[in-house]
mmCIF file of C-alpha atoms and ligand atoms in Angstrom:
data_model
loop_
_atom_site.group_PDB
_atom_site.id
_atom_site.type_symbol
_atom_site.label_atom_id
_atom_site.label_comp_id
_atom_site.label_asym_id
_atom_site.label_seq_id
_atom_site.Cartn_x
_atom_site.Cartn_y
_atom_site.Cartn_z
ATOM 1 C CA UNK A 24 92.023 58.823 -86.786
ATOM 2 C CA UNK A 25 92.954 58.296 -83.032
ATOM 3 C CA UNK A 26 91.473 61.124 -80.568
ATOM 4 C CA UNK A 27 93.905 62.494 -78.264
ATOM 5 C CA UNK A 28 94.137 65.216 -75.721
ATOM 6 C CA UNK A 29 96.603 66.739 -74.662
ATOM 7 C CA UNK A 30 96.330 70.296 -72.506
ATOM 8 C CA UNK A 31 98.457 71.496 -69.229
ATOM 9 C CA UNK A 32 98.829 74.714 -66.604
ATOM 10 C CA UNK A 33 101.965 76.455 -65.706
ATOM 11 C CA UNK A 34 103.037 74.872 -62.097
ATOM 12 C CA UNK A 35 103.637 78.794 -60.776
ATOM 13 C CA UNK A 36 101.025 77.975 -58.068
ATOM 14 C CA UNK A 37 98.167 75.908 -56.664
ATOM 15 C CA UNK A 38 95.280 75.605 -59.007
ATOM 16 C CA UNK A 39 92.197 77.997 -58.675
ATOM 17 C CA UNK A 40 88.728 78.101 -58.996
ATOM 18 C CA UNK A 41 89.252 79.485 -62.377
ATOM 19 C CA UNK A 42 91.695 76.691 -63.617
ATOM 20 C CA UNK A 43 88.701 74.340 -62.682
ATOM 21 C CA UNK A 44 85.743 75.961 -64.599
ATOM 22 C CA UNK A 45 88.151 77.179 -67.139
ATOM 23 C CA UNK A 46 89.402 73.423 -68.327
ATOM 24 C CA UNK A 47 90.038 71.105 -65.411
ATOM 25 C CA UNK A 48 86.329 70.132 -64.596
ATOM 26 C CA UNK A 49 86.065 69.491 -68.697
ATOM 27 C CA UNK A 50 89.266 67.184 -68.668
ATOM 28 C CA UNK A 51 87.741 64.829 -66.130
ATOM 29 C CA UNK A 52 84.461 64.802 -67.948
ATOM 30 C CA UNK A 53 86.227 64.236 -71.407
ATOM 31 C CA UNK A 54 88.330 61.738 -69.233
ATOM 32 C CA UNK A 55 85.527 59.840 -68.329
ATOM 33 C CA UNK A 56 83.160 59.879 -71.694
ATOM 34 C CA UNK A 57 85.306 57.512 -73.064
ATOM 35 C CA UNK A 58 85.628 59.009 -76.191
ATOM 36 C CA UNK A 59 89.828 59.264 -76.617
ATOM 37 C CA UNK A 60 92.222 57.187 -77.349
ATOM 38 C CA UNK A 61 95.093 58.804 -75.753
ATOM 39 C CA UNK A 62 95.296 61.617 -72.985
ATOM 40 C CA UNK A 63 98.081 63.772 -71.850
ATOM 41 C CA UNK A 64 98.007 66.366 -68.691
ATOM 42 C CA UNK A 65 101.606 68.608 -68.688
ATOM 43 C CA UNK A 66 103.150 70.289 -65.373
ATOM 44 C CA UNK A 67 104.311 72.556 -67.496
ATOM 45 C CA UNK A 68 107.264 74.118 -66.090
ATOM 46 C CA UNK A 69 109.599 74.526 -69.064
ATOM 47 C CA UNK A 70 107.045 77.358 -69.827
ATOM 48 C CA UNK A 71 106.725 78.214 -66.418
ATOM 49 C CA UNK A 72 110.498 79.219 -66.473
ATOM 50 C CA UNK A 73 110.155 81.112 -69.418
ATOM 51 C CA UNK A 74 109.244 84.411 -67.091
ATOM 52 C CA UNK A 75 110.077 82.774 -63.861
ATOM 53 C CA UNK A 76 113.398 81.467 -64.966
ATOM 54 C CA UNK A 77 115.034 83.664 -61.682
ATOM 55 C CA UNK A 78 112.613 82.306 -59.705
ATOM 56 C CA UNK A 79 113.006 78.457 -60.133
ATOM 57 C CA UNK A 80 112.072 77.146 -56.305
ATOM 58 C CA UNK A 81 108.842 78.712 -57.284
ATOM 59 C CA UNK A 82 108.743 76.103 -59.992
ATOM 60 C CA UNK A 83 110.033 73.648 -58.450
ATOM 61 C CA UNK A 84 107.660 73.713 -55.219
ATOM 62 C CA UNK A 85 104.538 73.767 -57.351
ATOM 63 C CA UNK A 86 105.083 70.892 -59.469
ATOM 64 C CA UNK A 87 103.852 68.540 -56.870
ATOM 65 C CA UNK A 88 101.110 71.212 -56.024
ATOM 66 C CA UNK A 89 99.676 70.545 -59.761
ATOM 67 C CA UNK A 90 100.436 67.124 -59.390
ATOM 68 C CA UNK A 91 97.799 66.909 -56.533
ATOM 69 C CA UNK A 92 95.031 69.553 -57.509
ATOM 70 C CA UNK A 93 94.611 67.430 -60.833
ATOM 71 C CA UNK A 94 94.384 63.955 -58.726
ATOM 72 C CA UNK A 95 92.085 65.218 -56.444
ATOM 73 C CA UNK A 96 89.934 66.833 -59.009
ATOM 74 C CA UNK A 97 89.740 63.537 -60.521
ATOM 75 C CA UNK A 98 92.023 62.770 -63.148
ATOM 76 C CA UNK A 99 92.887 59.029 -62.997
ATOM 77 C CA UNK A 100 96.269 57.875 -63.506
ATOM 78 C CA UNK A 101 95.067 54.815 -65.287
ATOM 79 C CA UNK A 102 93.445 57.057 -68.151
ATOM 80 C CA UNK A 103 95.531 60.202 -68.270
ATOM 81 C CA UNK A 104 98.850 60.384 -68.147
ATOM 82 C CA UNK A 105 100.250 62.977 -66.484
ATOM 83 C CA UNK A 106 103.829 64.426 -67.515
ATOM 84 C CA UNK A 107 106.826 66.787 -66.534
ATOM 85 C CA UNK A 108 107.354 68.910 -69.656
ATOM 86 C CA UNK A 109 111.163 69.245 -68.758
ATOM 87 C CA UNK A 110 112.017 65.937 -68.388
ATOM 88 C CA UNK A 111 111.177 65.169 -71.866
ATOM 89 C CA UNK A 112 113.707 66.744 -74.361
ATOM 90 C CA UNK A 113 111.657 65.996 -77.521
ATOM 91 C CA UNK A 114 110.040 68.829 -76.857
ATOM 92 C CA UNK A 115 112.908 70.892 -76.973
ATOM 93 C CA UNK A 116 114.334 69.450 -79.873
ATOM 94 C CA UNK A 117 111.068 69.810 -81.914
ATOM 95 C CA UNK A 118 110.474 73.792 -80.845
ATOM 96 C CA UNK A 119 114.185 74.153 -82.409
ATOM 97 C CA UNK A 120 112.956 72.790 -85.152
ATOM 98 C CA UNK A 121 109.569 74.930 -85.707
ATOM 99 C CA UNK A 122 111.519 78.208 -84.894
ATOM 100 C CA UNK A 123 112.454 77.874 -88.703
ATOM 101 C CA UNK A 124 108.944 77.797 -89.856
ATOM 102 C CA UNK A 125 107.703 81.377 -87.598
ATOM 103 C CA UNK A 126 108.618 84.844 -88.303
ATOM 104 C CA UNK A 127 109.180 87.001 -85.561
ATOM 105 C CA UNK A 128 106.398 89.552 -87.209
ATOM 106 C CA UNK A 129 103.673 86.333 -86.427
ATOM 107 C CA UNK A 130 105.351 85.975 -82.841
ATOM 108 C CA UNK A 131 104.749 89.838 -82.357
ATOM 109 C CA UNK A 132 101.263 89.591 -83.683
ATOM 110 C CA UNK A 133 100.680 86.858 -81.034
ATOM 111 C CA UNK A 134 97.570 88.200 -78.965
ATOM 112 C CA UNK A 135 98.310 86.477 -75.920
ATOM 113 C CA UNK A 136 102.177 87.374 -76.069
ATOM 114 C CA UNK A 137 101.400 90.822 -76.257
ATOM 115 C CA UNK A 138 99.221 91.054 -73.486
ATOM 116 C CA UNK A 139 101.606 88.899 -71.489
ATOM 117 C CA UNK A 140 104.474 91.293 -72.812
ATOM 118 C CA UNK A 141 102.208 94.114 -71.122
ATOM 119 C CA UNK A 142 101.371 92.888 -68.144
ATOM 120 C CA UNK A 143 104.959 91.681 -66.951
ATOM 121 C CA UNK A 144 106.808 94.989 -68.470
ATOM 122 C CA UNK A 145 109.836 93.585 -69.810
ATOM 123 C CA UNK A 146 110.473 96.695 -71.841
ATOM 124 C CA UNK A 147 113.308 96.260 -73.571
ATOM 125 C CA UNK A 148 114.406 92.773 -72.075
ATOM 126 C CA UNK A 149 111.914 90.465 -73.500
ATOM 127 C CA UNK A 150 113.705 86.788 -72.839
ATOM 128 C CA UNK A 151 113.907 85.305 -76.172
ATOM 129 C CA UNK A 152 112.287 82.042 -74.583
ATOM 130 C CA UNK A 153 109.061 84.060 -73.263
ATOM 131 C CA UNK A 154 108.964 85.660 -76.609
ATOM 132 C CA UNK A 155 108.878 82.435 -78.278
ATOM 133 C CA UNK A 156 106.754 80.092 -75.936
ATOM 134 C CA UNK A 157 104.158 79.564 -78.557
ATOM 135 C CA UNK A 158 106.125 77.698 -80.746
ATOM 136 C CA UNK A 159 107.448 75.742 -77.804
ATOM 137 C CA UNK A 160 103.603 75.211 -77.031
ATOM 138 C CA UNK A 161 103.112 74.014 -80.448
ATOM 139 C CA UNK A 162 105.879 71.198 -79.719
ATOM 140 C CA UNK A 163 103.847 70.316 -76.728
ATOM 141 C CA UNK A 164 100.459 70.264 -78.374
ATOM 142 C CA UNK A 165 102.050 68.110 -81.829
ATOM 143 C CA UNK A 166 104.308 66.237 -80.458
ATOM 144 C CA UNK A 167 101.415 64.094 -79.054
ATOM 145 C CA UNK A 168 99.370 64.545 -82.278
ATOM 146 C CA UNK A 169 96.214 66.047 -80.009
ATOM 147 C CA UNK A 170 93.299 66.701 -82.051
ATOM 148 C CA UNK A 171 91.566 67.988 -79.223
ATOM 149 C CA UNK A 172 93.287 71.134 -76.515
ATOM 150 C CA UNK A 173 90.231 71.601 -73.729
ATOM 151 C CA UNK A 174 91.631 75.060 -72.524
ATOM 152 C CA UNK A 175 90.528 78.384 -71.506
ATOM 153 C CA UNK A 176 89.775 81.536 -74.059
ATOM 154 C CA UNK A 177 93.197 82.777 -73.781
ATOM 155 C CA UNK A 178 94.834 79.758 -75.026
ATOM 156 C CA UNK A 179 93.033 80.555 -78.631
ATOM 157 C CA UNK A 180 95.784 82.249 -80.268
ATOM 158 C CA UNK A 181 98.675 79.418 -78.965
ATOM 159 C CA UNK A 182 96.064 76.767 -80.189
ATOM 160 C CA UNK A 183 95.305 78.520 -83.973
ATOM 161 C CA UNK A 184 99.429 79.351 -84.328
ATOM 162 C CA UNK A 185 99.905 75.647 -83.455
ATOM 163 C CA UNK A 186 97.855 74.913 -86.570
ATOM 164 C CA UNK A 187 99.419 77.207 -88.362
ATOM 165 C CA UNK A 188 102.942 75.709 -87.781
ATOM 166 C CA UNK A 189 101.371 72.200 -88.370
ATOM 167 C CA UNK A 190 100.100 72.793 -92.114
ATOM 168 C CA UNK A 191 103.013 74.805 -92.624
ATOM 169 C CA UNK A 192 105.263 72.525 -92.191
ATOM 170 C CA UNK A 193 103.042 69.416 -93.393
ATOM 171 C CA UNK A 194 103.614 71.785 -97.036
ATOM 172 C CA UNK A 195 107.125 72.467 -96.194
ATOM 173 C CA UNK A 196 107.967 68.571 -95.993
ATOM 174 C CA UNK A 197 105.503 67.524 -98.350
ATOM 175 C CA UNK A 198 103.874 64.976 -95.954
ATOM 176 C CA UNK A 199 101.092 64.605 -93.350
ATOM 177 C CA UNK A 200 103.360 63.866 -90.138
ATOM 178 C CA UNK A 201 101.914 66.564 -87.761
ATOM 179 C CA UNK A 202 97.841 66.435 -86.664
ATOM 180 C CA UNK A 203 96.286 70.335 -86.627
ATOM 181 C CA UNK A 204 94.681 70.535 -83.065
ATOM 182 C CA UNK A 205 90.974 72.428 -82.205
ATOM 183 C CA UNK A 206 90.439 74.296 -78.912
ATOM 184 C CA UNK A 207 87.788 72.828 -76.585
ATOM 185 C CA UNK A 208 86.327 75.999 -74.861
ATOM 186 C CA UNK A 209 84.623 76.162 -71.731
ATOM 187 C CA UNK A 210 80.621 75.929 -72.118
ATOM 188 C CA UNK A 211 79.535 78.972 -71.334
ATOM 189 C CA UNK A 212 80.467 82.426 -70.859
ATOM 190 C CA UNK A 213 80.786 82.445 -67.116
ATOM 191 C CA UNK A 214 83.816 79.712 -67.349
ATOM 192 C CA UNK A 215 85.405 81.105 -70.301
ATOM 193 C CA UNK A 216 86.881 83.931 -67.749
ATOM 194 C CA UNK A 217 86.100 83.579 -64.467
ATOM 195 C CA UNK A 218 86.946 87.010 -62.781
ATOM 196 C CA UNK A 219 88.550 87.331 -59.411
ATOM 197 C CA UNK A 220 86.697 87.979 -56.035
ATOM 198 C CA UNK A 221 87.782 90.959 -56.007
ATOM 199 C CA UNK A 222 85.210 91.643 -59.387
ATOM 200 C CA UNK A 223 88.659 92.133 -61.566
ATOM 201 C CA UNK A 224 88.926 90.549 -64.905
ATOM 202 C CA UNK A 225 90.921 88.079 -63.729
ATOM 203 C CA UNK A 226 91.637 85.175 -61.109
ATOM 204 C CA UNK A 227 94.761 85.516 -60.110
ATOM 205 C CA UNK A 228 97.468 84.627 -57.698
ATOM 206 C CA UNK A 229 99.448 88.022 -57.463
ATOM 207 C CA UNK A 230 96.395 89.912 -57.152
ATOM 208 C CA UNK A 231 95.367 87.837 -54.278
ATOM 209 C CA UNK A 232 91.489 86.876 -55.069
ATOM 210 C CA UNK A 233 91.859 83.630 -55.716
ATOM 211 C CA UNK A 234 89.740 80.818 -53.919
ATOM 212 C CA UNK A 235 92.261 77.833 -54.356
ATOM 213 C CA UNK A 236 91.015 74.257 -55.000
ATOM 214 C CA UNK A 237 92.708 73.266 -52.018
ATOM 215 C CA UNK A 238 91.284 76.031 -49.658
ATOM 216 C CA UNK A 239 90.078 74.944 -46.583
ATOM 217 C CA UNK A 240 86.160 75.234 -46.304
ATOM 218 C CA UNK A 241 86.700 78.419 -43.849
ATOM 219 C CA UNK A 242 88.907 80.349 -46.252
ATOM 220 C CA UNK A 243 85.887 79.572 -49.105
ATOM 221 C CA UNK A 244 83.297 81.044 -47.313
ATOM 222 C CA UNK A 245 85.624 83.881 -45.696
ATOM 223 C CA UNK A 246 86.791 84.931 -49.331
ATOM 224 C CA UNK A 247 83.047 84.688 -50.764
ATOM 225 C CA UNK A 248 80.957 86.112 -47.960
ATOM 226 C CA UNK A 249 83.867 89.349 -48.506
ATOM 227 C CA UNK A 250 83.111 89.451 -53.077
ATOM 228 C CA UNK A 251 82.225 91.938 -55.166
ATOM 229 C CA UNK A 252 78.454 92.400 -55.865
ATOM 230 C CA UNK A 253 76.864 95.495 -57.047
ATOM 231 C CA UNK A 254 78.441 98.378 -55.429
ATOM 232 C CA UNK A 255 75.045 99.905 -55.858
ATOM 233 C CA UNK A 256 73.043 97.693 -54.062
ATOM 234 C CA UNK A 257 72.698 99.417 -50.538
ATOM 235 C CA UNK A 258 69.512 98.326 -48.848
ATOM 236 C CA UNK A 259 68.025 94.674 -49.354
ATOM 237 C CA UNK A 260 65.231 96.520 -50.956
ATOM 238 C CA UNK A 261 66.832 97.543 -53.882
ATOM 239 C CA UNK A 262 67.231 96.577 -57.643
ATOM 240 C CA UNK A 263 70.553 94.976 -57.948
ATOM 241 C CA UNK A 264 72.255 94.477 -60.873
ATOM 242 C CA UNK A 265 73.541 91.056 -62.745
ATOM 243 C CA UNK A 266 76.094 92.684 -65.218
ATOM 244 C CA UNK A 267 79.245 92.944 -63.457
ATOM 245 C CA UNK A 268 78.169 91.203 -60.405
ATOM 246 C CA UNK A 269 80.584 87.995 -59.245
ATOM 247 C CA UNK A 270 78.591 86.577 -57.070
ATOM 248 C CA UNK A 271 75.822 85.798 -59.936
ATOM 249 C CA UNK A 272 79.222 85.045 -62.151
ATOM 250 C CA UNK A 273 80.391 82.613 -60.188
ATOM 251 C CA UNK A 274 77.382 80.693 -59.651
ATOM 252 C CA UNK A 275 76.624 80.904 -63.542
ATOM 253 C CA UNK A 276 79.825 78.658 -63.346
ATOM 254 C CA UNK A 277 79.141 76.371 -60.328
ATOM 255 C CA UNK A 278 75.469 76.362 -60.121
ATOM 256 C CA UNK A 279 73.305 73.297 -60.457
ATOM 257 C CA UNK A 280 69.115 73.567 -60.388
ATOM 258 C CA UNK A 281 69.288 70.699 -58.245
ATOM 259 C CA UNK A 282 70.814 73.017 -55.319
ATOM 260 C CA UNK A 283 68.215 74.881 -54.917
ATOM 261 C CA UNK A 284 65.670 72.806 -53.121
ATOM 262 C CA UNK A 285 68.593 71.816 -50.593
ATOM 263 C CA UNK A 286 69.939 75.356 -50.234
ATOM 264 C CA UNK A 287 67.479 78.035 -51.577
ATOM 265 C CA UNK A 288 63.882 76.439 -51.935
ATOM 266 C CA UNK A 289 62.042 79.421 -52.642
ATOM 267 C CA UNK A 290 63.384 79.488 -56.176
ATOM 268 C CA UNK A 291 63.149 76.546 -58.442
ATOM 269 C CA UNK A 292 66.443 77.800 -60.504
ATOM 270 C CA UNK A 293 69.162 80.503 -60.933
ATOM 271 C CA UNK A 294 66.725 82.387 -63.474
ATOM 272 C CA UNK A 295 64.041 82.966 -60.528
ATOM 273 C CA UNK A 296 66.739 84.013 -58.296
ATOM 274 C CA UNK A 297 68.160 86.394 -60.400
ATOM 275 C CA UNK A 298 64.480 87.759 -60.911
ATOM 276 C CA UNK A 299 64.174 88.092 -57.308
ATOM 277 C CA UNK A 300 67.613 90.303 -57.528
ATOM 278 C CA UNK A 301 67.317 92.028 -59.980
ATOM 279 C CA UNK A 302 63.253 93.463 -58.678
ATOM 280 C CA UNK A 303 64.775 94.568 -54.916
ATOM 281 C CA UNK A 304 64.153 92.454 -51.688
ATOM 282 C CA UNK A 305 67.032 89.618 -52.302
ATOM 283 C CA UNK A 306 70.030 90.568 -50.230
ATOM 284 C CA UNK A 307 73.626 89.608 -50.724
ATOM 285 C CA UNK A 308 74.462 87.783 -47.884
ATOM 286 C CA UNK A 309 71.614 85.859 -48.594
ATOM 287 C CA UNK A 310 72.618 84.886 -52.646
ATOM 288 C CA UNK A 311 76.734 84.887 -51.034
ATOM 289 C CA UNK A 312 75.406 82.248 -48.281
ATOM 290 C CA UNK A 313 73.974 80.288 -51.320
ATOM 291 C CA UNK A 314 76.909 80.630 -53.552
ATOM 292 C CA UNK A 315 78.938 79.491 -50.343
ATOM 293 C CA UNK A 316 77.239 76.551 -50.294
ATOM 294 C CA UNK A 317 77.231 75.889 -54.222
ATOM 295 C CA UNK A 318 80.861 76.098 -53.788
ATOM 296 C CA UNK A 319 81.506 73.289 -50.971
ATOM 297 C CA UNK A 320 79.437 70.809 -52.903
ATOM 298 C CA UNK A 321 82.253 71.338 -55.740
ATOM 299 C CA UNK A 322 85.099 71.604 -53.782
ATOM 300 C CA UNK A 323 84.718 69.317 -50.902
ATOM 301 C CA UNK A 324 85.080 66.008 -52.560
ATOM 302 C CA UNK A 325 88.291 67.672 -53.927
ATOM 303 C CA UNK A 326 89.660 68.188 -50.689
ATOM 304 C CA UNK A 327 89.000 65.206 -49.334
ATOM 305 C CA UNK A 328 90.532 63.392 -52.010
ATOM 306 C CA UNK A 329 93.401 65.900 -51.599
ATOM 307 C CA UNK A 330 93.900 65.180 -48.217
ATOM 308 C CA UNK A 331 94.175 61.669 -48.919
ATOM 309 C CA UNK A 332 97.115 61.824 -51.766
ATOM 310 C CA UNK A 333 99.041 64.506 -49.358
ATOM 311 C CA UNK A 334 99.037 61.301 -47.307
ATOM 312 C CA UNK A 335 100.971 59.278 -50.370
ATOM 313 C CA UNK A 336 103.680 61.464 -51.748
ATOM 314 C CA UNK A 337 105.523 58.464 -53.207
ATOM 315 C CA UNK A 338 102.606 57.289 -55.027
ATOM 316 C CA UNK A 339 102.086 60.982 -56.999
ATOM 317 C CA UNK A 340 105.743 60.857 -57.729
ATOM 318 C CA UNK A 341 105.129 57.496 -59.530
ATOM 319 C CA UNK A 342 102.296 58.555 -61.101
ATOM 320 C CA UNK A 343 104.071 62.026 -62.328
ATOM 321 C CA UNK A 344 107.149 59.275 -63.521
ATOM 322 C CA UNK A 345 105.144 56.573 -65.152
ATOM 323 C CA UNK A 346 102.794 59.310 -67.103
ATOM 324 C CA UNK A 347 106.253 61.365 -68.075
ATOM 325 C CA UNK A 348 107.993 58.202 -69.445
ATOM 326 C CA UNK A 349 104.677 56.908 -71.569
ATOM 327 C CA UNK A 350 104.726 60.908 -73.043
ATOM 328 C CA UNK A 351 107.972 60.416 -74.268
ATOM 329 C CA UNK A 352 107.835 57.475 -75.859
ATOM 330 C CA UNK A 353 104.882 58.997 -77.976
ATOM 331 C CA UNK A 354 107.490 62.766 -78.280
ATOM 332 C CA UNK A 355 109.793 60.698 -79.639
ATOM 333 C CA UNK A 356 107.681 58.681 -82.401
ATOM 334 C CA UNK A 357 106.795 61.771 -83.707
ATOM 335 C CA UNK A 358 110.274 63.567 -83.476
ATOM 336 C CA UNK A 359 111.716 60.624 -85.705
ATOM 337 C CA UNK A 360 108.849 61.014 -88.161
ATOM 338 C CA UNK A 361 109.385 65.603 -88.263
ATOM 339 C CA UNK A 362 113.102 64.212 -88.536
ATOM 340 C CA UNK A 363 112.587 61.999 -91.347
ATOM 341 C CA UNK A 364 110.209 64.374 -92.998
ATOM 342 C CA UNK A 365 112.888 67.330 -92.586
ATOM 343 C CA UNK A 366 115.685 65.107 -94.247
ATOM 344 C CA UNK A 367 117.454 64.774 -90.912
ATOM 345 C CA UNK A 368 117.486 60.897 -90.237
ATOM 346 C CA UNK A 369 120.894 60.098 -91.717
ATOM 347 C CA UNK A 370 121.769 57.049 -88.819
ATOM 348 C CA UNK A 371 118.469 55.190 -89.175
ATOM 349 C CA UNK A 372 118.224 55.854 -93.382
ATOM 350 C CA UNK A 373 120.364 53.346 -94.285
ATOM 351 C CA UNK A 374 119.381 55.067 -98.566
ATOM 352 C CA UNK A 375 121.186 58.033 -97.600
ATOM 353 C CA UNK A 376 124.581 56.089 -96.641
ATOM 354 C CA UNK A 377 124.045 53.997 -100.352
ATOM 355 C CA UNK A 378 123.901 57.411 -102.191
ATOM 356 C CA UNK A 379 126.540 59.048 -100.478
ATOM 357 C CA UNK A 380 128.708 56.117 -101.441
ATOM 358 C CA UNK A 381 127.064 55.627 -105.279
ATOM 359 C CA UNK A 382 127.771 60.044 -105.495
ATOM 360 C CA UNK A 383 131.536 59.728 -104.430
ATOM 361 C CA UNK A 384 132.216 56.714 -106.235
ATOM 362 C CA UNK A 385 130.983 58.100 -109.766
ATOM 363 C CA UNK A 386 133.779 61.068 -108.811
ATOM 364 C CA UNK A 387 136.946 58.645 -108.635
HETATM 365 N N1 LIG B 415 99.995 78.096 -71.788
HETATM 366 C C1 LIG B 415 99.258 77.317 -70.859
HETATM 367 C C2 LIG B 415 98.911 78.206 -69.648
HETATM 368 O O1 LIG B 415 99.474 79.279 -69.518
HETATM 369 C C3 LIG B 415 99.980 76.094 -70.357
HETATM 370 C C4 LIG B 415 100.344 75.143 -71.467
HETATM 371 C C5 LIG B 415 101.610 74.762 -71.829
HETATM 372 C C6 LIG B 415 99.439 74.479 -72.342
HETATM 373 N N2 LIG B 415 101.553 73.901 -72.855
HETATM 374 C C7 LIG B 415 100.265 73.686 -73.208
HETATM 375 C C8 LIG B 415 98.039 74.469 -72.499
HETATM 376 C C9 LIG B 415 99.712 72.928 -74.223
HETATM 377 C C10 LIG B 415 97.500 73.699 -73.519
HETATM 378 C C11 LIG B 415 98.329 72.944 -74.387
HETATM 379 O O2 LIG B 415 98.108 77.831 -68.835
#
């Protein structure tokens, strides 16, 4: 069986440092193993609109924003395609489709919907389109047949109801048309969530502690030399703690040993540093100075390469064109196949014309 990817991000703003460790930095690696046949990247924005749907300039402005944080992290055009969700109806057509095979009571029971469903306080207005996103995400993710979804922890519960809509309806229709997709989660812990500078749960944009891909190099250092550490860490001297502390975090996520004899050589590793910290005499500046530099390594080539695209417009438009049109050529293989396998294929069953006429002739 053919290995495909297929993941995307919601175009509501420039990618973070959090997108990166979360998924991005694994797409380029899987990108470059070799090791699938077929990979798809989605601007999501359909989704996007689903809670932004008054805000659509919002949308619209970040699409190209995407478009260039994933070039200049390195996905390449020739190997990835890289699509507008909107601009391929399929999508659309196979979500209406699904709807039939989810109960509202699964919907409800949707993890990630219900913290969503908290966190924007809808109340009583809950859009019927946020409300039902998963299933639209499970168009997304089968209408490419992915086996594979590299994406962060809270994309668990969209990935496992995708499955669940896949072998439901694969019983339903009595065939094996749709592929059941598996999560790819970040390696380690660190990645799986990367909190905010601010030391809050989250990165994100409307709490303001991002550090953007596309930061400039001032802006990195500004918003890491200002992070949370541990509050209790007063005097250089002190213990300091790990747990809780986004500094250590952060390099758990970005750190490699090989840093150390450029930008710390009196450890060999992060494991003697964070001996050092935790026994008193390392001071934060010192480890935030590191981490600074840990940082730029990552994100420097990505600006450059950024600042090259911004140069090229045109060609990112082409390459957001060509990668939409190859994605839905595949959407719409598979929609004729769900269509067949649903019974729905009357113009291109030439059978079901021949029995219609054999059933009304017996009746004269
Ligand atoms: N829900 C994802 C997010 O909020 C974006 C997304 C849309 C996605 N469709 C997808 C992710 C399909 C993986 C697979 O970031």
């Amino acid at each position: 069986m053919s290995k495909i990817i297929l993941t995307g991000d919601r175009p509501t703003g420039r990618l973070h440092i959090g997108h990166y460790v979360g998924s991005l930095r694994r797409r380029v690696e899987l990108q470059n193993s070799g090791d699938f046949d077929e990979i798809y990247i989605m601007v999501a924005d359909a989704q996007a609109l689903t809670d932004n749907f008054d805000n659509p300039e919002k949308v619209r402005e970040n699409i190209m924003e995407v478009a260039l944080d994933y070039l200049s992290a390195g996905i390449d055009p020739d190997k990835t395609s890289i699509l507008i969700q909107s601009q391929i109806p399929e999508l659309t057509e196979l979500t209406f489709y699904y709807e039939d095979l989810v109960t509202v009571a699964r919907l409800q029971r949707n993890p990630t919907v219900k913290t969503e469903l908290g966190m924007r306080g809808f109340g009583d207005s809950i859009p019927v389109g946020f409300f039902t996103y998963p299933i639209s995400q499970a168009a997304d993710i089968t209408a490419f047949k992915a086996t594979t979804v590299p994406a962060g922890e809270d994309q668990e519960p969209m990935v496992e109801q995708t499955r669940e809509i896949v072998r439901k309806f694969n019983s339903v229709y009595n065939c094996d048309v749709l592929v059941e997709p598996s999560i790819l989660l970040p390696q380690n812990q660190a990645s799986m969530r990367l909190p905010g500078t601010d030391g809050k749960e989250k990165m994100s944009k409307s709490l303001g502690n991002c550090i953007y891909l596309s930061d400039p190099a001032g802006d990195v250092k500004k918003k890491v030399m200002s992070m949370y550490t541990d509050p209790d860490h007063l005097r250089v001297e002190d213990p300091g703690k790990l747990e809780g502390n986004t500094v250590f975090t952060y390099l758990d996520a970005f750190c490699k040993d090989e840093y150390f004899a450029e930008y710390a050589p009196d450890y060999a590793n992060l494991d003697e540093m964070k001996a050092h910290y935790k026994k008193g005499g390392l001071g934060d500046v010192k480890v935030k100075k590191f981490l600074n530099n840990v940082l730029q390594e990552t994100l420097e080539p990505i600006r450059t390469r950024r600042a090259e695209f911004e140069k090229d417009i045109p060609y990112v438009y082409d390459v957001l064109k060509k990668g939409t049109e190859k994605a839905e050529a595949k959407a719409a293989a598979t929609l004729s196949e769900v269509k067949k396998a649903m019974r729905i294929d009357y113009f291109e069953d030439q059978e079901w014309l021949d029995s219609q006429i054999r059933k009304f002739e017996t009746r004269q």
